[in-house]
PDB file of C-alpha atoms in Angstrom:
ATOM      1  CA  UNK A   1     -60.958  50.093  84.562  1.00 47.00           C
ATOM      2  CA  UNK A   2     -58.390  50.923  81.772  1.00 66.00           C
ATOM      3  CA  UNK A   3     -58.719  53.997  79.715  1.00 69.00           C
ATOM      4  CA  UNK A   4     -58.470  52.724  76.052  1.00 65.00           C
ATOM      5  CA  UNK A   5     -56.965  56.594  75.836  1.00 72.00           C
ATOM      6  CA  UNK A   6     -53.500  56.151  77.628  1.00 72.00           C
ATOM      7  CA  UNK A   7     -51.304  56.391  74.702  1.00 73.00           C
ATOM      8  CA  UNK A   8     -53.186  58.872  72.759  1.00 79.00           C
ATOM      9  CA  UNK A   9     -50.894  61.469  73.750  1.00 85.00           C
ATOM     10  CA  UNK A  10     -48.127  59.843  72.690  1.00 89.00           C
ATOM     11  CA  UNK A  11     -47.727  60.134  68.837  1.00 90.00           C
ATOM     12  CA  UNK A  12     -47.573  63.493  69.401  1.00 93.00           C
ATOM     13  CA  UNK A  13     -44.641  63.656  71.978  1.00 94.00           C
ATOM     14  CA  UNK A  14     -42.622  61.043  69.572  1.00 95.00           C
ATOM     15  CA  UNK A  15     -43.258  63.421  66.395  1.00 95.00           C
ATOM     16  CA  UNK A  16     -42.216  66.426  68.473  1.00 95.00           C
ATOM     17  CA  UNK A  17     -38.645  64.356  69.610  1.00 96.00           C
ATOM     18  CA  UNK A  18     -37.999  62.958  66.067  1.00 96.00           C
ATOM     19  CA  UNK A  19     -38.999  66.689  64.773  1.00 97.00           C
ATOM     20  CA  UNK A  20     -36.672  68.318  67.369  1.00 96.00           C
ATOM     21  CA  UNK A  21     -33.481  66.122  66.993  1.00 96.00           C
ATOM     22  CA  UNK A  22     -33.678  66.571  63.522  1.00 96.00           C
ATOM     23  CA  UNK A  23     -33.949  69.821  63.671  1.00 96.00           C
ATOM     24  CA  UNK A  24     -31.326  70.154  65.735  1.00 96.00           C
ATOM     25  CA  UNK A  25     -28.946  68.573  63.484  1.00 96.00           C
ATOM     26  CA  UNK A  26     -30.087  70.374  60.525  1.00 96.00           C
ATOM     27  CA  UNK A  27     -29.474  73.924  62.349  1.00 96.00           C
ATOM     28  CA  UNK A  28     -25.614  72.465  62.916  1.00 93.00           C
ATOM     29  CA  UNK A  29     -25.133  71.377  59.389  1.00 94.00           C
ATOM     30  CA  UNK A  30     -26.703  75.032  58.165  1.00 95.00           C
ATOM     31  CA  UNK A  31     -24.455  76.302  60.248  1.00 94.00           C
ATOM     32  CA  UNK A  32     -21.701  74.986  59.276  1.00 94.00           C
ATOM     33  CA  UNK A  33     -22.724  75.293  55.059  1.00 94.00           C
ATOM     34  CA  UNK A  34     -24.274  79.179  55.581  1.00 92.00           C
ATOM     35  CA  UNK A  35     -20.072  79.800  57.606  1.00 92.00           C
ATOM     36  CA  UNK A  36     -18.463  77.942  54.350  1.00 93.00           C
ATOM     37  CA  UNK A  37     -20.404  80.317  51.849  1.00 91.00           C
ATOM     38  CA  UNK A  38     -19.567  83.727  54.226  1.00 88.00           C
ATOM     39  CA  UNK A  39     -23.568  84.165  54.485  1.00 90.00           C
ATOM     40  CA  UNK A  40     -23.346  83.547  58.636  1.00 89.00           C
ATOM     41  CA  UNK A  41     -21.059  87.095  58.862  1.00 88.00           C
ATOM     42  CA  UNK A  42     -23.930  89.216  57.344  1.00 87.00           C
ATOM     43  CA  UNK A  43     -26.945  87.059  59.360  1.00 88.00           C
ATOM     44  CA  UNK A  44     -24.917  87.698  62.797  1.00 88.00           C
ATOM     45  CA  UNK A  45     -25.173  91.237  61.575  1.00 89.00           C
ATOM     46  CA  UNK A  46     -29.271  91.043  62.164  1.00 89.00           C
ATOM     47  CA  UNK A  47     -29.265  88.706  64.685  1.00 89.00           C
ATOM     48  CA  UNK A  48     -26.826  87.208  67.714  1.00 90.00           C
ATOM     49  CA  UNK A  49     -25.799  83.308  67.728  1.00 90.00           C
ATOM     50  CA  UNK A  50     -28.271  81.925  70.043  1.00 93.00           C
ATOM     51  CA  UNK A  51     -31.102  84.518  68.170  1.00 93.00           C
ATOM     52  CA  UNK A  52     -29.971  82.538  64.965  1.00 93.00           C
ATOM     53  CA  UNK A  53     -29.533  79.365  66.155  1.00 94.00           C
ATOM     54  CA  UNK A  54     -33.139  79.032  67.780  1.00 96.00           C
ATOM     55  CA  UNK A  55     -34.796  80.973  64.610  1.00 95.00           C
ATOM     56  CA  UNK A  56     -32.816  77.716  62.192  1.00 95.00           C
ATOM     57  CA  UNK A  57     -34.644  74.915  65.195  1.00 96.00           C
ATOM     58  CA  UNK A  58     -38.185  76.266  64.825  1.00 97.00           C
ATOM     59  CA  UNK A  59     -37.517  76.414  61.242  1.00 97.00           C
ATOM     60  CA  UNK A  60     -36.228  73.162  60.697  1.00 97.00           C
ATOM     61  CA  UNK A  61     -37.859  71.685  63.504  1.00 97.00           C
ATOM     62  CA  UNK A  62     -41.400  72.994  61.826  1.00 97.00           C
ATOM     63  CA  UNK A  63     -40.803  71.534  58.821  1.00 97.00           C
ATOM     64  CA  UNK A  64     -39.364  67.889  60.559  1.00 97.00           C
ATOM     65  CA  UNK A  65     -42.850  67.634  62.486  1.00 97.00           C
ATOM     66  CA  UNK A  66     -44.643  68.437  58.811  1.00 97.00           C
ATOM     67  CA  UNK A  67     -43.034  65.861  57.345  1.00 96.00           C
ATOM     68  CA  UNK A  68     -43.419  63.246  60.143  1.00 95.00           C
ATOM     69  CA  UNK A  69     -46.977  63.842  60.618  1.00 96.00           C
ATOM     70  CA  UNK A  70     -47.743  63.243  57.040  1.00 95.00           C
ATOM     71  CA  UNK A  71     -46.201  60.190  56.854  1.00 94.00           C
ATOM     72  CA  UNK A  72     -47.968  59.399  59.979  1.00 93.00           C
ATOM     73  CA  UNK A  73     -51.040  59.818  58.689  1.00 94.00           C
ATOM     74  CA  UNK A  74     -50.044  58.056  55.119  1.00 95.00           C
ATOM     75  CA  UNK A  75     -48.997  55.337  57.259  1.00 91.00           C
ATOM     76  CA  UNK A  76     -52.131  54.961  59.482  1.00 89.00           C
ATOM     77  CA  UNK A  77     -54.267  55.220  56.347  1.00 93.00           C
ATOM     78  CA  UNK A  78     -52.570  52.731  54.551  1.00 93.00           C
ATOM     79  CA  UNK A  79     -52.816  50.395  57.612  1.00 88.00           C
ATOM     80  CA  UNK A  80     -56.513  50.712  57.900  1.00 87.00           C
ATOM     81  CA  UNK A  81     -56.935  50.487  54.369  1.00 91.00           C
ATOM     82  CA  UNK A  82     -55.090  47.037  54.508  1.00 88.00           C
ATOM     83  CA  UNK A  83     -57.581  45.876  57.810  1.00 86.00           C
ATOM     84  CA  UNK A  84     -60.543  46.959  55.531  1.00 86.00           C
ATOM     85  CA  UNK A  85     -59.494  44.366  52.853  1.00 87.00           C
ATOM     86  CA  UNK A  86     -58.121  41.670  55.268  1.00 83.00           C
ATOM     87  CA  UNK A  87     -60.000  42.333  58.323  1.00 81.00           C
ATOM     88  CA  UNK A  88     -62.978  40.518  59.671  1.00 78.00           C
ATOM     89  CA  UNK A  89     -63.198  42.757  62.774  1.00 72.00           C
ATOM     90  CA  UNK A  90     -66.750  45.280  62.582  1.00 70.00           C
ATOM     91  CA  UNK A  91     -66.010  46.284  66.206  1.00 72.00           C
ATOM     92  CA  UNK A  92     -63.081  48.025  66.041  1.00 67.00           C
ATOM     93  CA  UNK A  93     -60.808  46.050  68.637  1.00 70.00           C
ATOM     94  CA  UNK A  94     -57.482  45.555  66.484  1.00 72.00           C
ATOM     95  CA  UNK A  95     -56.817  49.207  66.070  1.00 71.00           C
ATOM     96  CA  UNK A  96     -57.037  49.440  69.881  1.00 71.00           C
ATOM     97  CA  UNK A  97     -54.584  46.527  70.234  1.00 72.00           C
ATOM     98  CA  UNK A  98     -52.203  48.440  68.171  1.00 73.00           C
ATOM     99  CA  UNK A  99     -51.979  51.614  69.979  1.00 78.00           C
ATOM    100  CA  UNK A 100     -49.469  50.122  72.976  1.00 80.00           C
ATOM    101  CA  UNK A 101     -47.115  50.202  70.133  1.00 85.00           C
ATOM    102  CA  UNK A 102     -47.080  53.802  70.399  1.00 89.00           C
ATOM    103  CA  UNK A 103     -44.326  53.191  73.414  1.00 91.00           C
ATOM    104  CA  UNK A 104     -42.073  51.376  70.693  1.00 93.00           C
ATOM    105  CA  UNK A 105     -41.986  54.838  68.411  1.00 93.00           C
ATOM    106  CA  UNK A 106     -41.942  56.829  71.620  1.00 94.00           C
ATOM    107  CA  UNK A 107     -38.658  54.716  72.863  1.00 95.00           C
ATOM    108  CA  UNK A 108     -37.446  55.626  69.449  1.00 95.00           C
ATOM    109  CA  UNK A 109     -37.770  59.244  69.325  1.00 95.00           C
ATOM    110  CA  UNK A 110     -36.054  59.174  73.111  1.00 95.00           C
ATOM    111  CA  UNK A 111     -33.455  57.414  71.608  1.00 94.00           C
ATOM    112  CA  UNK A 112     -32.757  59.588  69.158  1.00 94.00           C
ATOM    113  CA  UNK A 113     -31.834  62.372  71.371  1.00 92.00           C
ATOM    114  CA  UNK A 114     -28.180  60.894  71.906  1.00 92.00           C
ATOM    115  CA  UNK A 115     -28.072  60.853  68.386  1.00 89.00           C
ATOM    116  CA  UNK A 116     -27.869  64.552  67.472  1.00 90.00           C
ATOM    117  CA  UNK A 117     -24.163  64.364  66.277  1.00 89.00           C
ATOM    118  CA  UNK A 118     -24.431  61.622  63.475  1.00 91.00           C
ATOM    119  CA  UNK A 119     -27.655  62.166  60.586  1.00 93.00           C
ATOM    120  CA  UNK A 120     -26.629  58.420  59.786  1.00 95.00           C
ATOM    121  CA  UNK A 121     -27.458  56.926  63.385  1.00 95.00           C
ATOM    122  CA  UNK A 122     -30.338  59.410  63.611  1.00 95.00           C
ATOM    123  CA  UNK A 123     -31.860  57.799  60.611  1.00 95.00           C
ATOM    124  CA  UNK A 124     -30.942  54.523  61.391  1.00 96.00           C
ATOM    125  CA  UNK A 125     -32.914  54.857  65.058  1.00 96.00           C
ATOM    126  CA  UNK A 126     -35.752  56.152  62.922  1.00 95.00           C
ATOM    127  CA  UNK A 127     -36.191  53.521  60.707  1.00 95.00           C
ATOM    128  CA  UNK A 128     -35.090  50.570  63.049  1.00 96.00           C
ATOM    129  CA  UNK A 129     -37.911  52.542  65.486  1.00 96.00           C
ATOM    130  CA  UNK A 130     -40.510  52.040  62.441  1.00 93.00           C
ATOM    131  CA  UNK A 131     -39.439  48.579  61.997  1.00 93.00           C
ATOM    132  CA  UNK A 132     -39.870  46.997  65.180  1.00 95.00           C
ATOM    133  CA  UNK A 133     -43.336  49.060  65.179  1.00 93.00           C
ATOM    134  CA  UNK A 134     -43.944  47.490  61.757  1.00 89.00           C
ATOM    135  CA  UNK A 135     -43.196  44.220  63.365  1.00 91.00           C
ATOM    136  CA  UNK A 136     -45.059  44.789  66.540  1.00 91.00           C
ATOM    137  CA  UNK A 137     -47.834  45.405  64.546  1.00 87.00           C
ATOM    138  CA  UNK A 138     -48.326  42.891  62.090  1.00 85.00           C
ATOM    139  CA  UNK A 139     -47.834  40.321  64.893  1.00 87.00           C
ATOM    140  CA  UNK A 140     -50.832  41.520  66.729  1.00 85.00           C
ATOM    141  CA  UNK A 141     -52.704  41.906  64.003  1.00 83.00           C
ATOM    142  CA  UNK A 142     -51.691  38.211  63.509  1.00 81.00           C
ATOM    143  CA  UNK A 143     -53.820  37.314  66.953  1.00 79.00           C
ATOM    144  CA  UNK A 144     -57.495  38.598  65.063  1.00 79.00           C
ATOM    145  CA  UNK A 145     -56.622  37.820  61.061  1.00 84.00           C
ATOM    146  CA  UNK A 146     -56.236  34.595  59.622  1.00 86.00           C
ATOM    147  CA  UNK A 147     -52.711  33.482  58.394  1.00 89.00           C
ATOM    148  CA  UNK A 148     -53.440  34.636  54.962  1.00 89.00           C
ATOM    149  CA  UNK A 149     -55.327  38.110  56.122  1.00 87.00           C
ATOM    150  CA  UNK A 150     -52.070  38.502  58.045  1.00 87.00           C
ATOM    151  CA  UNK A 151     -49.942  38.093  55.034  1.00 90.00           C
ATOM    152  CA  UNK A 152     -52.150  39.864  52.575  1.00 91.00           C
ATOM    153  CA  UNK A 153     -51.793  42.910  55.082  1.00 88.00           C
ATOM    154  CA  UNK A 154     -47.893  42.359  55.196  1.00 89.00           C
ATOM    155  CA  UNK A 155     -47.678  42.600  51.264  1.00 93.00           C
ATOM    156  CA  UNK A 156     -50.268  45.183  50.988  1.00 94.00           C
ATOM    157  CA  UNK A 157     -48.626  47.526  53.239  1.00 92.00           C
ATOM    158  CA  UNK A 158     -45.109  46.501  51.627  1.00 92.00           C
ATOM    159  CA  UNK A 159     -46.547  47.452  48.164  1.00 96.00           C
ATOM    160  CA  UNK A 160     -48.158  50.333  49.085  1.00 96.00           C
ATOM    161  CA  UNK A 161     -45.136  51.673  50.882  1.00 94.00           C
ATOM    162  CA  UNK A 162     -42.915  50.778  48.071  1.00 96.00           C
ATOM    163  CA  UNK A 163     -44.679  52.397  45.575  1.00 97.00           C
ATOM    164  CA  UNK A 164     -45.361  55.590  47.626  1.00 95.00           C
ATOM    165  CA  UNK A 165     -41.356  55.467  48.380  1.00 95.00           C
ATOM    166  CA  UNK A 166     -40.748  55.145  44.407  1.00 97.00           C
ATOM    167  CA  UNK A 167     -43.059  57.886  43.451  1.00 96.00           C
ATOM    168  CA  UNK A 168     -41.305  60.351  45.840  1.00 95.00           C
ATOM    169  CA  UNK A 169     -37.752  59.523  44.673  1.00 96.00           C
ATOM    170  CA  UNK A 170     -38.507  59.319  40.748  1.00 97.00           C
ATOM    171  CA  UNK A 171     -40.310  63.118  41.048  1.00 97.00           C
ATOM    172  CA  UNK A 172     -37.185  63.886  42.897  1.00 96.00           C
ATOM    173  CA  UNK A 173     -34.798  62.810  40.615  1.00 96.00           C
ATOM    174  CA  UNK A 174     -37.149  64.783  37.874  1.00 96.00           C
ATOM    175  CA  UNK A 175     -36.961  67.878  39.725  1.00 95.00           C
ATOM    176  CA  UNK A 176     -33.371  67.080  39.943  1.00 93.00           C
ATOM    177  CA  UNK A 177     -32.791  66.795  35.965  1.00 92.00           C
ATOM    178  CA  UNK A 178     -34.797  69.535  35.602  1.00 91.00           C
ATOM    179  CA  UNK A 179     -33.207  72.327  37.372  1.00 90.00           C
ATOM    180  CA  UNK A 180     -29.250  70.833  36.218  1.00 88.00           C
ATOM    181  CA  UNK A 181     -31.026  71.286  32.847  1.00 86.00           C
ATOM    182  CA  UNK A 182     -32.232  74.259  33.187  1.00 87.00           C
ATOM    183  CA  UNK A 183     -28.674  75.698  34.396  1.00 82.00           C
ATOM    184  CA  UNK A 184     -26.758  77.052  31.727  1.00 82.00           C
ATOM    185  CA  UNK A 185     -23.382  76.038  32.945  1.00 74.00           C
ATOM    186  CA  UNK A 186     -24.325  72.538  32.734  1.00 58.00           C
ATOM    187  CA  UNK A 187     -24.350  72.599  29.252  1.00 56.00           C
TER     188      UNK A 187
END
């Protein structure tokens, strides 16, 4: 007997690796900005290097895994809110089916760990990690919806991704305007 549990552990694990390695590269890069501004001289005053360094990863790190588990639950949501239109399954056996895809983020996050150095190929394993999970799911999703539920899903989830992505960078780029505008050098 198979425990339909295996891989509930592993979302977790994978948010905690993305969050870390992120982290990590964000307490390098702080680093490196608080040095260029002469802020690190009075920090080291409070605490030593490593005392700083580890305060910056649980920092960072904290706010990586906040980030990462809202968009994993966004993403989930959206996904069942797409089976609820498109699905004909009332037993529950797709979302099961989807959950060995865990090992595809999980790979992912592992991955990313050799990646400290570089924020580009740490976002690039990231979102070529969410793609092939993207992928993995819609194709077995594609083995219990017709071809049509299958690419009502794909566009629904594209839409609703798109638009969630366009939201977040247009009140960005507000908040952005804003404060130059507010500034009263910029003038």
């Amino acid at each position: 007997m198979r425990n339909p549990y295996i891989y509930g552990y592993l979302p977790l694990i994978t948010i905690s690796l993305f969050s870390l390695t992120f982290g990590m590269y964000a307490v390098g890069e702080s680093l490196r900005i608080f040095q260029s501004i002469g802020v690190y001289s009075g920090m080291r005053e409070f605490l030593s290097d490593f005392e700083l360094r580890i305060l910056l990863l649980i920092v960072f790190a904290m706010i990586f895994f906040m980030m990462f588990s809202a968009l994993k639950l966004i993403g989930e949501t959206i996904h069942e809110l797409g089976m609820l239109f498109f699905s004909k399954d009332s037993e529950g056996t797709t979302v099961s089916q989807a959950r060995g895809g865990y090992v595809i983020l999980f790979i992912g996050a592992m991955c990313s760990a050799f990646a400290i150095q570089s924020i580009y190929v740490l976002v690039g394993i990231f979102i070529l990690t969410v793609f092939v999970y993207f992928i993995y799911l819609i194709y077995k999703m594609s083995h219990f919806i017709s071809m049509g539920g299958t690419m009502g899903l794909l566009v629904f989830e594209l839409l609703m991704w798109t638009l969630l992505l366009s939201l977040v960078v247009y009140v960005i780029l507000k908040l952005y305007n804003g404060i130059l505008a507010s500034l009263p050098f910029a003038k």
